[in-house]
Amino acid sequence: MRTACGQLSRPTHETWQHGGVTAATHSSSFPGGPASADSADAVLLGLDPEQREVATTLRGPVCVLAGAGTGKTRAITHRIAYGVRSGQLMPASVLAVTFTNRAAGEMRGRLRTLGAGGVQARTFHSAALRQLQYFWPKAVGGEVPRLLERKIQFVAEAGARCRIRLDRNELRDVTGEIEWAKVTQTVPADYPVAALKSGREAPRDLAEIAQIYGTYEQLKRDRGMIDFEDVLLLTVGILQDRHDIAEQIRTQYQHFVVDEYQDVSPLQQRLLDLWLGERDSLCVVGDASQTIYSFTGATPDHLLNFRTRYPQATVVKLVRDYRSTPQVVHLANGLLNQAKGRAAEHRLELISQRETGPDPVHAEFADEPAEAEGVAKRIRDLIAAGVPAGEIAVLYRINAQSEVYEQALADAGVPYQLRGAERFFERQEVQKALLALRGAARSGGNDPLLDDVVELGSQVRAVLSSTGWTTEPPAGSGAVRDQWESLAALVRLAEDFARSRPGATLADLTIELEERKAAQHAPTVQGVTLASLHAAKGLEWDAVFLAGLTDGMMPITYAKTDEQVEEERRLLYVGVTRARVHLTLSWALSRAPGGRASRRPSRFLNGLRPGSAAPGAGSGSADGRAPRGRGRRGPALCRVCGKTLTEAGELKLMRCEDCPSDMDEGLYERLREWRAAQSKEQGLPAYCVFTDKTLIAIAEAAPSEEGELSMISGVGGRKLDRYGADVLAICAGQEVGAGRPDDA
């Protein structure tokens, strides 16, 4: 249904849980599809109404506002496939553009499965480089300059030539400033003014960075090299100056699809405009609430201004979330409900299509090592309960936070992998395995390893057994386990490939692996993923741990302006929406054991975590009931001696640790027994029900009504709803459940 302004109206729903659509199932690395069906309409089977509208709207500008987990890749790949198979689009005339090699590789795989294998799916840089290499001899003459893949060494040399010493962190940050300047089309002389105007947090004096930037550019010219940003700049320059070449490209590509459109930079938008010319056969897909790369020059303005630029555009909203449970989606929506700014005005309220799951866990720890140990223990419990290690991730704000989790997981005997470390296809064991598979494919039936082995998966297992793969993983962690995990990932990929393409041969698989290697589209390694929140964009796991969520880290200290703080909120939103089922949010009150508990949970969790008040909350609530959080103003005082309280444990008890307690010991023991039963029944650590300190506070207060119980720190609205009746019954000396109706 469309509104008067041409946008889809929000689907009606009575709760935030289900929107009346069957829950989605997890797709494999090679998603199945109706490629074998003759009818183009077969491509539309299984799409929800909004996805179907995306798939069938093939003409004119189309803007798809797609929330996290709503099946945007499915919608746009089925759109392309429907256009190709219905004869409305020629495969070679379509260019689908995204931002990572992994996403482009996934898109190509889906299009092949759907019968649209001739469509080009590339990153902006890959598409531009291909055009630059083809047209350079005609436009410029001679050979294309060599591509500089890692610019940091040149930046270091440029700094040395300017007699500016850069430490390791400054070197990385100055390189980032140069990249930002180039994608915003800022030349060295203009960098200081542009950086000031944009509010950049520069790592060095702006004039020094401009000097290094200019020297870096001169070094490249002297050595006949270009970097990735130059690829875009030079392609833009050729298309602007050579109308004949621009027309040749426009003749080739007549239909464009751009994924993650909220992340385009001014330079990428300029290239897209030149590809399009005067045409409007463009479909863009994005979500302003997932804009997290503004430091690289990305801006959601192009997405938000799309209908201003194209008033006749078709706008479709995808809000049915097939990834996450209602509990995860509810938290994600709550996070954005507190957001401000232009992107927040266009936020999408997601509606989960999955069955109910466990509530997100909010966990507070005394210090960072304790937090890491608590996370590792919970991960070990999840693995024991059947959650694969490869379906678990620990996400943090900055890479420096990973070390304590690496140590904790190693101590717990849990395998892990660092995302952003050595590329999968560059690992020695993977290169050796690919060589062995190619050799076996060439020799065919003459390879003794393949005697009496017919099925593709079995052939791969037989070949890789010669390179170190075994049916059972080696004990412990470390390099040997890492190597085994890499080979196991290749085995699983081969099994997926065989299921998606019955009759495929070992030679077919080696071609697939070579294409994945070229695109850096790595398979999943079975270890817990450790990654920064930025690196997690576009990924998802069954269980996600968002760690280190304290003010100063989330939002990060250097987020000063309102817009910078809002981008930090969006970054946390991206982290939350990576989780399918299990979500844990944790923070530590101090950095090291014995340190002062001066940290506070992230302000973004106010009103969302149990026992916290929403930002700007007053003394009452909308329905007239007393607030469930404490909402105290001014200092908290010990109820025994009157001293000002500062430590978290003391604030929970509302007394000094060394002041006498009036706790009812019998009540405390009954509460502990009840908590143990709840913990066992729900499969949660005991502290996730109530911490020891909260139980002590309850036993000391012995509340007789809900209002009194709600005033105890650690008893938030959700826990009050879930456990309040039981706790009050225990405090009254009654049997749990007596005198009240069953939950059913």
PDB file of N, CA and C in Angstrom, residues 196-276:
ATOM      1  N   LEU A 196      39.330  21.623   8.886  1.00  0.00           N
ATOM      2  CA  LEU A 196      38.727  22.470   9.924  1.00  0.00           C
ATOM      3  C   LEU A 196      37.220  22.565   9.739  1.00  0.00           C
ATOM      4  N   LYS A 197      36.799  22.768   8.515  1.00  0.00           N
ATOM      5  CA  LYS A 197      35.379  22.924   8.222  1.00  0.00           C
ATOM      6  C   LYS A 197      34.602  21.655   8.542  1.00  0.00           C
ATOM      7  N   SER A 198      35.240  20.495   8.357  1.00  0.00           N
ATOM      8  CA  SER A 198      34.566  19.216   8.591  1.00  0.00           C
ATOM      9  C   SER A 198      34.705  18.729  10.027  1.00  0.00           C
ATOM     10  N   GLY A 199      35.441  19.462  10.856  1.00  0.00           N
ATOM     11  CA  GLY A 199      35.610  19.061  12.251  1.00  0.00           C
ATOM     12  C   GLY A 199      36.453  17.813  12.421  1.00  0.00           C
ATOM     13  N   ARG A 200      37.447  17.622  11.561  1.00  0.00           N
ATOM     14  CA  ARG A 200      38.301  16.442  11.642  1.00  0.00           C
ATOM     15  C   ARG A 200      39.151  16.461  12.912  1.00  0.00           C
ATOM     16  N   GLU A 201      39.294  15.307  13.552  1.00  0.00           N
ATOM     17  CA  GLU A 201      40.205  15.160  14.695  1.00  0.00           C
ATOM     18  C   GLU A 201      41.551  14.706  14.137  1.00  0.00           C
ATOM     19  N   ALA A 202      42.342  15.643  13.684  1.00  0.00           N
ATOM     20  CA  ALA A 202      43.590  15.311  12.989  1.00  0.00           C
ATOM     21  C   ALA A 202      44.654  14.834  13.967  1.00  0.00           C
ATOM     22  N   PRO A 203      45.479  13.866  13.555  1.00  0.00           N
ATOM     23  CA  PRO A 203      46.518  13.330  14.443  1.00  0.00           C
ATOM     24  C   PRO A 203      47.738  14.241  14.578  1.00  0.00           C
ATOM     25  N   ARG A 204      47.910  15.180  13.645  1.00  0.00           N
ATOM     26  CA  ARG A 204      49.040  16.113  13.675  1.00  0.00           C
ATOM     27  C   ARG A 204      48.539  17.495  13.262  1.00  0.00           C
ATOM     28  N   ASP A 205      49.450  18.456  13.302  1.00  0.00           N
ATOM     29  CA  ASP A 205      49.129  19.792  12.823  1.00  0.00           C
ATOM     30  C   ASP A 205      48.644  19.700  11.375  1.00  0.00           C
ATOM     31  N   LEU A 206      47.582  20.437  11.052  1.00  0.00           N
ATOM     32  CA  LEU A 206      46.981  20.337   9.727  1.00  0.00           C
ATOM     33  C   LEU A 206      47.950  20.712   8.613  1.00  0.00           C
ATOM     34  N   ALA A 207      48.797  21.701   8.874  1.00  0.00           N
ATOM     35  CA  ALA A 207      49.784  22.112   7.867  1.00  0.00           C
ATOM     36  C   ALA A 207      50.800  20.998   7.633  1.00  0.00           C
ATOM     37  N   GLU A 208      51.176  20.292   8.704  1.00  0.00           N
ATOM     38  CA  GLU A 208      52.116  19.179   8.553  1.00  0.00           C
ATOM     39  C   GLU A 208      51.505  18.062   7.714  1.00  0.00           C
ATOM     40  N   ILE A 209      50.225  17.752   7.981  1.00  0.00           N
ATOM     41  CA  ILE A 209      49.566  16.695   7.206  1.00  0.00           C
ATOM     42  C   ILE A 209      49.464  17.099   5.738  1.00  0.00           C
ATOM     43  N   ALA A 210      49.160  18.363   5.476  1.00  0.00           N
ATOM     44  CA  ALA A 210      49.095  18.844   4.089  1.00  0.00           C
ATOM     45  C   ALA A 210      50.450  18.695   3.401  1.00  0.00           C
ATOM     46  N   GLN A 211      51.523  18.971   4.146  1.00  0.00           N
ATOM     47  CA  GLN A 211      52.871  18.840   3.589  1.00  0.00           C
ATOM     48  C   GLN A 211      53.191  17.375   3.272  1.00  0.00           C
ATOM     49  N   ILE A 212      52.845  16.475   4.201  1.00  0.00           N
ATOM     50  CA  ILE A 212      53.074  15.041   3.971  1.00  0.00           C
ATOM     51  C   ILE A 212      52.237  14.552   2.791  1.00  0.00           C
ATOM     52  N   TYR A 213      50.991  15.000   2.737  1.00  0.00           N
ATOM     53  CA  TYR A 213      50.079  14.631   1.650  1.00  0.00           C
ATOM     54  C   TYR A 213      50.662  15.044   0.299  1.00  0.00           C
ATOM     55  N   GLY A 214      51.150  16.280   0.194  1.00  0.00           N
ATOM     56  CA  GLY A 214      51.726  16.750  -1.061  1.00  0.00           C
ATOM     57  C   GLY A 214      52.960  15.956  -1.456  1.00  0.00           C
ATOM     58  N   THR A 215      53.818  15.642  -0.474  1.00  0.00           N
ATOM     59  CA  THR A 215      55.035  14.864  -0.754  1.00  0.00           C
ATOM     60  C   THR A 215      54.686  13.439  -1.163  1.00  0.00           C
ATOM     61  N   TYR A 216      53.676  12.866  -0.519  1.00  0.00           N
ATOM     62  CA  TYR A 216      53.212  11.519  -0.870  1.00  0.00           C
ATOM     63  C   TYR A 216      52.768  11.469  -2.330  1.00  0.00           C
ATOM     64  N   GLU A 217      52.008  12.477  -2.760  1.00  0.00           N
ATOM     65  CA  GLU A 217      51.546  12.516  -4.147  1.00  0.00           C
ATOM     66  C   GLU A 217      52.721  12.634  -5.116  1.00  0.00           C
ATOM     67  N   GLN A 218      53.735  13.425  -4.741  1.00  0.00           N
ATOM     68  CA  GLN A 218      54.904  13.592  -5.598  1.00  0.00           C
ATOM     69  C   GLN A 218      55.688  12.290  -5.703  1.00  0.00           C
ATOM     70  N   LEU A 219      55.803  11.562  -4.580  1.00  0.00           N
ATOM     71  CA  LEU A 219      56.502  10.279  -4.587  1.00  0.00           C
ATOM     72  C   LEU A 219      55.844   9.311  -5.562  1.00  0.00           C
ATOM     73  N   LYS A 220      54.534   9.250  -5.562  1.00  0.00           N
ATOM     74  CA  LYS A 220      53.824   8.351  -6.471  1.00  0.00           C
ATOM     75  C   LYS A 220      54.078   8.728  -7.931  1.00  0.00           C
ATOM     76  N   ARG A 221      54.014  10.012  -8.202  1.00  0.00           N
ATOM     77  CA  ARG A 221      54.244  10.456  -9.582  1.00  0.00           C
ATOM     78  C   ARG A 221      55.659  10.111 -10.033  1.00  0.00           C
ATOM     79  N   ASP A 222      56.633  10.324  -9.163  1.00  0.00           N
ATOM     80  CA  ASP A 222      58.030  10.047  -9.514  1.00  0.00           C
ATOM     81  C   ASP A 222      58.243   8.576  -9.842  1.00  0.00           C
ATOM     82  N   ARG A 223      57.487   7.706  -9.207  1.00  0.00           N
ATOM     83  CA  ARG A 223      57.704   6.264  -9.365  1.00  0.00           C
ATOM     84  C   ARG A 223      56.650   5.598 -10.245  1.00  0.00           C
ATOM     85  N   GLY A 224      55.817   6.418 -10.867  1.00  0.00           N
ATOM     86  CA  GLY A 224      54.831   5.870 -11.799  1.00  0.00           C
ATOM     87  C   GLY A 224      53.816   4.960 -11.139  1.00  0.00           C
ATOM     88  N   MET A 225      53.290   5.375  -9.988  1.00  0.00           N
ATOM     89  CA  MET A 225      52.345   4.544  -9.249  1.00  0.00           C
ATOM     90  C   MET A 225      51.082   5.336  -8.930  1.00  0.00           C
ATOM     91  N   ILE A 226      49.995   4.613  -8.722  1.00  0.00           N
ATOM     92  CA  ILE A 226      48.728   5.203  -8.309  1.00  0.00           C
ATOM     93  C   ILE A 226      48.176   4.388  -7.142  1.00  0.00           C
ATOM     94  N   ASP A 227      47.344   5.026  -6.296  1.00  0.00           N
ATOM     95  CA  ASP A 227      46.708   4.288  -5.209  1.00  0.00           C
ATOM     96  C   ASP A 227      45.235   4.061  -5.542  1.00  0.00           C
ATOM     97  N   PHE A 228      44.510   3.446  -4.618  1.00  0.00           N
ATOM     98  CA  PHE A 228      43.116   3.089  -4.898  1.00  0.00           C
ATOM     99  C   PHE A 228      42.245   4.322  -5.134  1.00  0.00           C
ATOM    100  N   GLU A 229      42.489   5.396  -4.400  1.00  0.00           N
ATOM    101  CA  GLU A 229      41.712   6.618  -4.617  1.00  0.00           C
ATOM    102  C   GLU A 229      42.003   7.217  -5.984  1.00  0.00           C
ATOM    103  N   ASP A 230      43.266   7.089  -6.442  1.00  0.00           N
ATOM    104  CA  ASP A 230      43.621   7.579  -7.780  1.00  0.00           C
ATOM    105  C   ASP A 230      42.830   6.846  -8.863  1.00  0.00           C
ATOM    106  N   VAL A 231      42.553   5.560  -8.613  1.00  0.00           N
ATOM    107  CA  VAL A 231      41.779   4.791  -9.592  1.00  0.00           C
ATOM    108  C   VAL A 231      40.451   5.486  -9.860  1.00  0.00           C
ATOM    109  N   LEU A 232      39.779   5.900  -8.799  1.00  0.00           N
ATOM    110  CA  LEU A 232      38.505   6.599  -8.968  1.00  0.00           C
ATOM    111  C   LEU A 232      38.710   7.980  -9.577  1.00  0.00           C
ATOM    112  N   LEU A 233      39.704   8.718  -9.077  1.00  0.00           N
ATOM    113  CA  LEU A 233      39.950  10.075  -9.563  1.00  0.00           C
ATOM    114  C   LEU A 233      40.308  10.084 -11.049  1.00  0.00           C
ATOM    115  N   LEU A 234      41.172   9.163 -11.458  1.00  0.00           N
ATOM    116  CA  LEU A 234      41.593   9.123 -12.854  1.00  0.00           C
ATOM    117  C   LEU A 234      40.454   8.689 -13.770  1.00  0.00           C
ATOM    118  N   THR A 235      39.646   7.731 -13.306  1.00  0.00           N
ATOM    119  CA  THR A 235      38.493   7.309 -14.108  1.00  0.00           C
ATOM    120  C   THR A 235      37.515   8.462 -14.276  1.00  0.00           C
ATOM    121  N   VAL A 236      37.253   9.189 -13.183  1.00  0.00           N
ATOM    122  CA  VAL A 236      36.390  10.366 -13.258  1.00  0.00           C
ATOM    123  C   VAL A 236      36.960  11.385 -14.243  1.00  0.00           C
ATOM    124  N   GLY A 237      38.273  11.614 -14.169  1.00  0.00           N
ATOM    125  CA  GLY A 237      38.907  12.577 -15.066  1.00  0.00           C
ATOM    126  C   GLY A 237      38.763  12.191 -16.527  1.00  0.00           C
ATOM    127  N   ILE A 238      38.959  10.900 -16.838  1.00  0.00           N
ATOM    128  CA  ILE A 238      38.837  10.444 -18.223  1.00  0.00           C
ATOM    129  C   ILE A 238      37.398  10.593 -18.718  1.00  0.00           C
ATOM    130  N   LEU A 239      36.443  10.207 -17.876  1.00  0.00           N
ATOM    131  CA  LEU A 239      35.042  10.284 -18.299  1.00  0.00           C
ATOM    132  C   LEU A 239      34.577  11.730 -18.466  1.00  0.00           C
ATOM    133  N   GLN A 240      35.140  12.641 -17.671  1.00  0.00           N
ATOM    134  CA  GLN A 240      34.789  14.055 -17.816  1.00  0.00           C
ATOM    135  C   GLN A 240      35.386  14.658 -19.077  1.00  0.00           C
ATOM    136  N   ASP A 241      36.636  14.258 -19.408  1.00  0.00           N
ATOM    137  CA  ASP A 241      37.344  14.875 -20.527  1.00  0.00           C
ATOM    138  C   ASP A 241      37.053  14.207 -21.871  1.00  0.00           C
ATOM    139  N   ARG A 242      36.763  12.909 -21.837  1.00  0.00           N
ATOM    140  CA  ARG A 242      36.582  12.170 -23.087  1.00  0.00           C
ATOM    141  C   ARG A 242      35.131  11.696 -23.195  1.00  0.00           C
ATOM    142  N   HIS A 243      34.316  12.503 -23.865  1.00  0.00           N
ATOM    143  CA  HIS A 243      32.897  12.171 -23.987  1.00  0.00           C
ATOM    144  C   HIS A 243      32.689  10.905 -24.808  1.00  0.00           C
ATOM    145  N   ASP A 244      33.614  10.636 -25.741  1.00  0.00           N
ATOM    146  CA  ASP A 244      33.473   9.422 -26.550  1.00  0.00           C
ATOM    147  C   ASP A 244      33.623   8.176 -25.682  1.00  0.00           C
ATOM    148  N   ILE A 245      34.567   8.223 -24.730  1.00  0.00           N
ATOM    149  CA  ILE A 245      34.758   7.077 -23.828  1.00  0.00           C
ATOM    150  C   ILE A 245      33.574   6.958 -22.875  1.00  0.00           C
ATOM    151  N   ALA A 246      33.098   8.092 -22.371  1.00  0.00           N
ATOM    152  CA  ALA A 246      31.940   8.074 -21.475  1.00  0.00           C
ATOM    153  C   ALA A 246      30.738   7.452 -22.175  1.00  0.00           C
ATOM    154  N   GLU A 247      30.522   7.810 -23.444  1.00  0.00           N
ATOM    155  CA  GLU A 247      29.385   7.260 -24.178  1.00  0.00           C
ATOM    156  C   GLU A 247      29.557   5.769 -24.435  1.00  0.00           C
ATOM    157  N   GLN A 248      30.811   5.339 -24.637  1.00  0.00           N
ATOM    158  CA  GLN A 248      31.061   3.912 -24.850  1.00  0.00           C
ATOM    159  C   GLN A 248      30.685   3.106 -23.600  1.00  0.00           C
ATOM    160  N   ILE A 249      31.026   3.631 -22.429  1.00  0.00           N
ATOM    161  CA  ILE A 249      30.672   2.957 -21.177  1.00  0.00           C
ATOM    162  C   ILE A 249      29.166   2.987 -20.967  1.00  0.00           C
ATOM    163  N   ARG A 250      28.523   4.119 -21.285  1.00  0.00           N
ATOM    164  CA  ARG A 250      27.065   4.219 -21.101  1.00  0.00           C
ATOM    165  C   ARG A 250      26.312   3.307 -22.055  1.00  0.00           C
ATOM    166  N   THR A 251      26.910   3.051 -23.226  1.00  0.00           N
ATOM    167  CA  THR A 251      26.305   2.099 -24.156  1.00  0.00           C
ATOM    168  C   THR A 251      26.389   0.685 -23.597  1.00  0.00           C
ATOM    169  N   GLN A 252      27.522   0.395 -22.939  1.00  0.00           N
ATOM    170  CA  GLN A 252      27.718  -0.930 -22.341  1.00  0.00           C
ATOM    171  C   GLN A 252      26.797  -1.136 -21.144  1.00  0.00           C
ATOM    172  N   TYR A 253      26.825  -0.197 -20.197  1.00  0.00           N
ATOM    173  CA  TYR A 253      26.036  -0.337 -18.964  1.00  0.00           C
ATOM    174  C   TYR A 253      24.859   0.636 -18.988  1.00  0.00           C
ATOM    175  N   GLN A 254      23.659   0.066 -18.968  1.00  0.00           N
ATOM    176  CA  GLN A 254      22.449   0.889 -19.054  1.00  0.00           C
ATOM    177  C   GLN A 254      21.606   0.841 -17.789  1.00  0.00           C
ATOM    178  N   HIS A 255      21.930  -0.080 -16.888  1.00  0.00           N
ATOM    179  CA  HIS A 255      21.155  -0.231 -15.657  1.00  0.00           C
ATOM    180  C   HIS A 255      22.128  -0.414 -14.488  1.00  0.00           C
ATOM    181  N   PHE A 256      21.913   0.353 -13.429  1.00  0.00           N
ATOM    182  CA  PHE A 256      22.839   0.338 -12.296  1.00  0.00           C
ATOM    183  C   PHE A 256      22.101   0.021 -10.998  1.00  0.00           C
ATOM    184  N   VAL A 257      22.762  -0.782 -10.172  1.00  0.00           N
ATOM    185  CA  VAL A 257      22.265  -1.088  -8.828  1.00  0.00           C
ATOM    186  C   VAL A 257      23.399  -0.784  -7.856  1.00  0.00           C
ATOM    187  N   VAL A 258      23.126   0.009  -6.830  1.00  0.00           N
ATOM    188  CA  VAL A 258      24.155   0.366  -5.849  1.00  0.00           C
ATOM    189  C   VAL A 258      23.691  -0.071  -4.461  1.00  0.00           C
ATOM    190  N   ASP A 259      24.427  -0.992  -3.875  1.00  0.00           N
ATOM    191  CA  ASP A 259      24.142  -1.477  -2.524  1.00  0.00           C
ATOM    192  C   ASP A 259      24.864  -0.593  -1.506  1.00  0.00           C
ATOM    193  N   GLU A 260      24.393  -0.587  -0.256  1.00  0.00           N
ATOM    194  CA  GLU A 260      24.992   0.204   0.829  1.00  0.00           C
ATOM    195  C   GLU A 260      25.166   1.671   0.397  1.00  0.00           C
ATOM    196  N   TYR A 261      24.110   2.225  -0.180  1.00  0.00           N
ATOM    197  CA  TYR A 261      24.198   3.563  -0.766  1.00  0.00           C
ATOM    198  C   TYR A 261      24.454   4.641   0.282  1.00  0.00           C
ATOM    199  N   GLN A 262      24.171   4.336   1.549  1.00  0.00           N
ATOM    200  CA  GLN A 262      24.447   5.329   2.598  1.00  0.00           C
ATOM    201  C   GLN A 262      25.945   5.546   2.796  1.00  0.00           C
ATOM    202  N   ASP A 263      26.774   4.675   2.221  1.00  0.00           N
ATOM    203  CA  ASP A 263      28.220   4.755   2.424  1.00  0.00           C
ATOM    204  C   ASP A 263      28.972   5.389   1.262  1.00  0.00           C
ATOM    205  N   VAL A 264      28.269   5.897   0.252  1.00  0.00           N
ATOM    206  CA  VAL A 264      28.995   6.466  -0.890  1.00  0.00           C
ATOM    207  C   VAL A 264      29.681   7.773  -0.488  1.00  0.00           C
ATOM    208  N   SER A 265      30.852   7.982  -1.044  1.00  0.00           N
ATOM    209  CA  SER A 265      31.598   9.232  -0.840  1.00  0.00           C
ATOM    210  C   SER A 265      31.282  10.184  -1.989  1.00  0.00           C
ATOM    211  N   PRO A 266      31.625  11.460  -1.846  1.00  0.00           N
ATOM    212  CA  PRO A 266      31.404  12.397  -2.964  1.00  0.00           C
ATOM    213  C   PRO A 266      32.089  11.943  -4.254  1.00  0.00           C
ATOM    214  N   LEU A 267      33.267  11.353  -4.128  1.00  0.00           N
ATOM    215  CA  LEU A 267      33.986  10.901  -5.319  1.00  0.00           C
ATOM    216  C   LEU A 267      33.265   9.730  -5.984  1.00  0.00           C
ATOM    217  N   GLN A 268      32.788   8.786  -5.192  1.00  0.00           N
ATOM    218  CA  GLN A 268      32.045   7.658  -5.762  1.00  0.00           C
ATOM    219  C   GLN A 268      30.740   8.117  -6.392  1.00  0.00           C
ATOM    220  N   GLN A 269      30.066   9.082  -5.776  1.00  0.00           N
ATOM    221  CA  GLN A 269      28.837   9.617  -6.359  1.00  0.00           C
ATOM    222  C   GLN A 269      29.124  10.307  -7.691  1.00  0.00           C
ATOM    223  N   ARG A 270      30.253  11.004  -7.763  1.00  0.00           N
ATOM    224  CA  ARG A 270      30.622  11.673  -9.015  1.00  0.00           C
ATOM    225  C   ARG A 270      30.850  10.641 -10.118  1.00  0.00           C
ATOM    226  N   LEU A 271      31.509   9.535  -9.794  1.00  0.00           N
ATOM    227  CA  LEU A 271      31.732   8.475 -10.771  1.00  0.00           C
ATOM    228  C   LEU A 271      30.400   7.867 -11.213  1.00  0.00           C
ATOM    229  N   LEU A 272      29.513   7.626 -10.257  1.00  0.00           N
ATOM    230  CA  LEU A 272      28.196   7.071 -10.588  1.00  0.00           C
ATOM    231  C   LEU A 272      27.431   8.006 -11.513  1.00  0.00           C
ATOM    232  N   ASP A 273      27.493   9.305 -11.243  1.00  0.00           N
ATOM    233  CA  ASP A 273      26.817  10.288 -12.102  1.00  0.00           C
ATOM    234  C   ASP A 273      27.346  10.228 -13.530  1.00  0.00           C
ATOM    235  N   LEU A 274      28.655  10.055 -13.666  1.00  0.00           N
ATOM    236  CA  LEU A 274      29.256   9.989 -15.002  1.00  0.00           C
ATOM    237  C   LEU A 274      28.877   8.695 -15.715  1.00  0.00           C
ATOM    238  N   TRP A 275      28.759   7.603 -14.975  1.00  0.00           N
ATOM    239  CA  TRP A 275      28.286   6.351 -15.574  1.00  0.00           C
ATOM    240  C   TRP A 275      26.851   6.504 -16.082  1.00  0.00           C
ATOM    241  N   LEU A 276      26.023   7.185 -15.306  1.00  0.00           N
ATOM    242  CA  LEU A 276      24.609   7.317 -15.645  1.00  0.00           C
ATOM    243  C   LEU A 276      24.368   8.279 -16.803  1.00  0.00           C
TER     244      LEU A 276
END
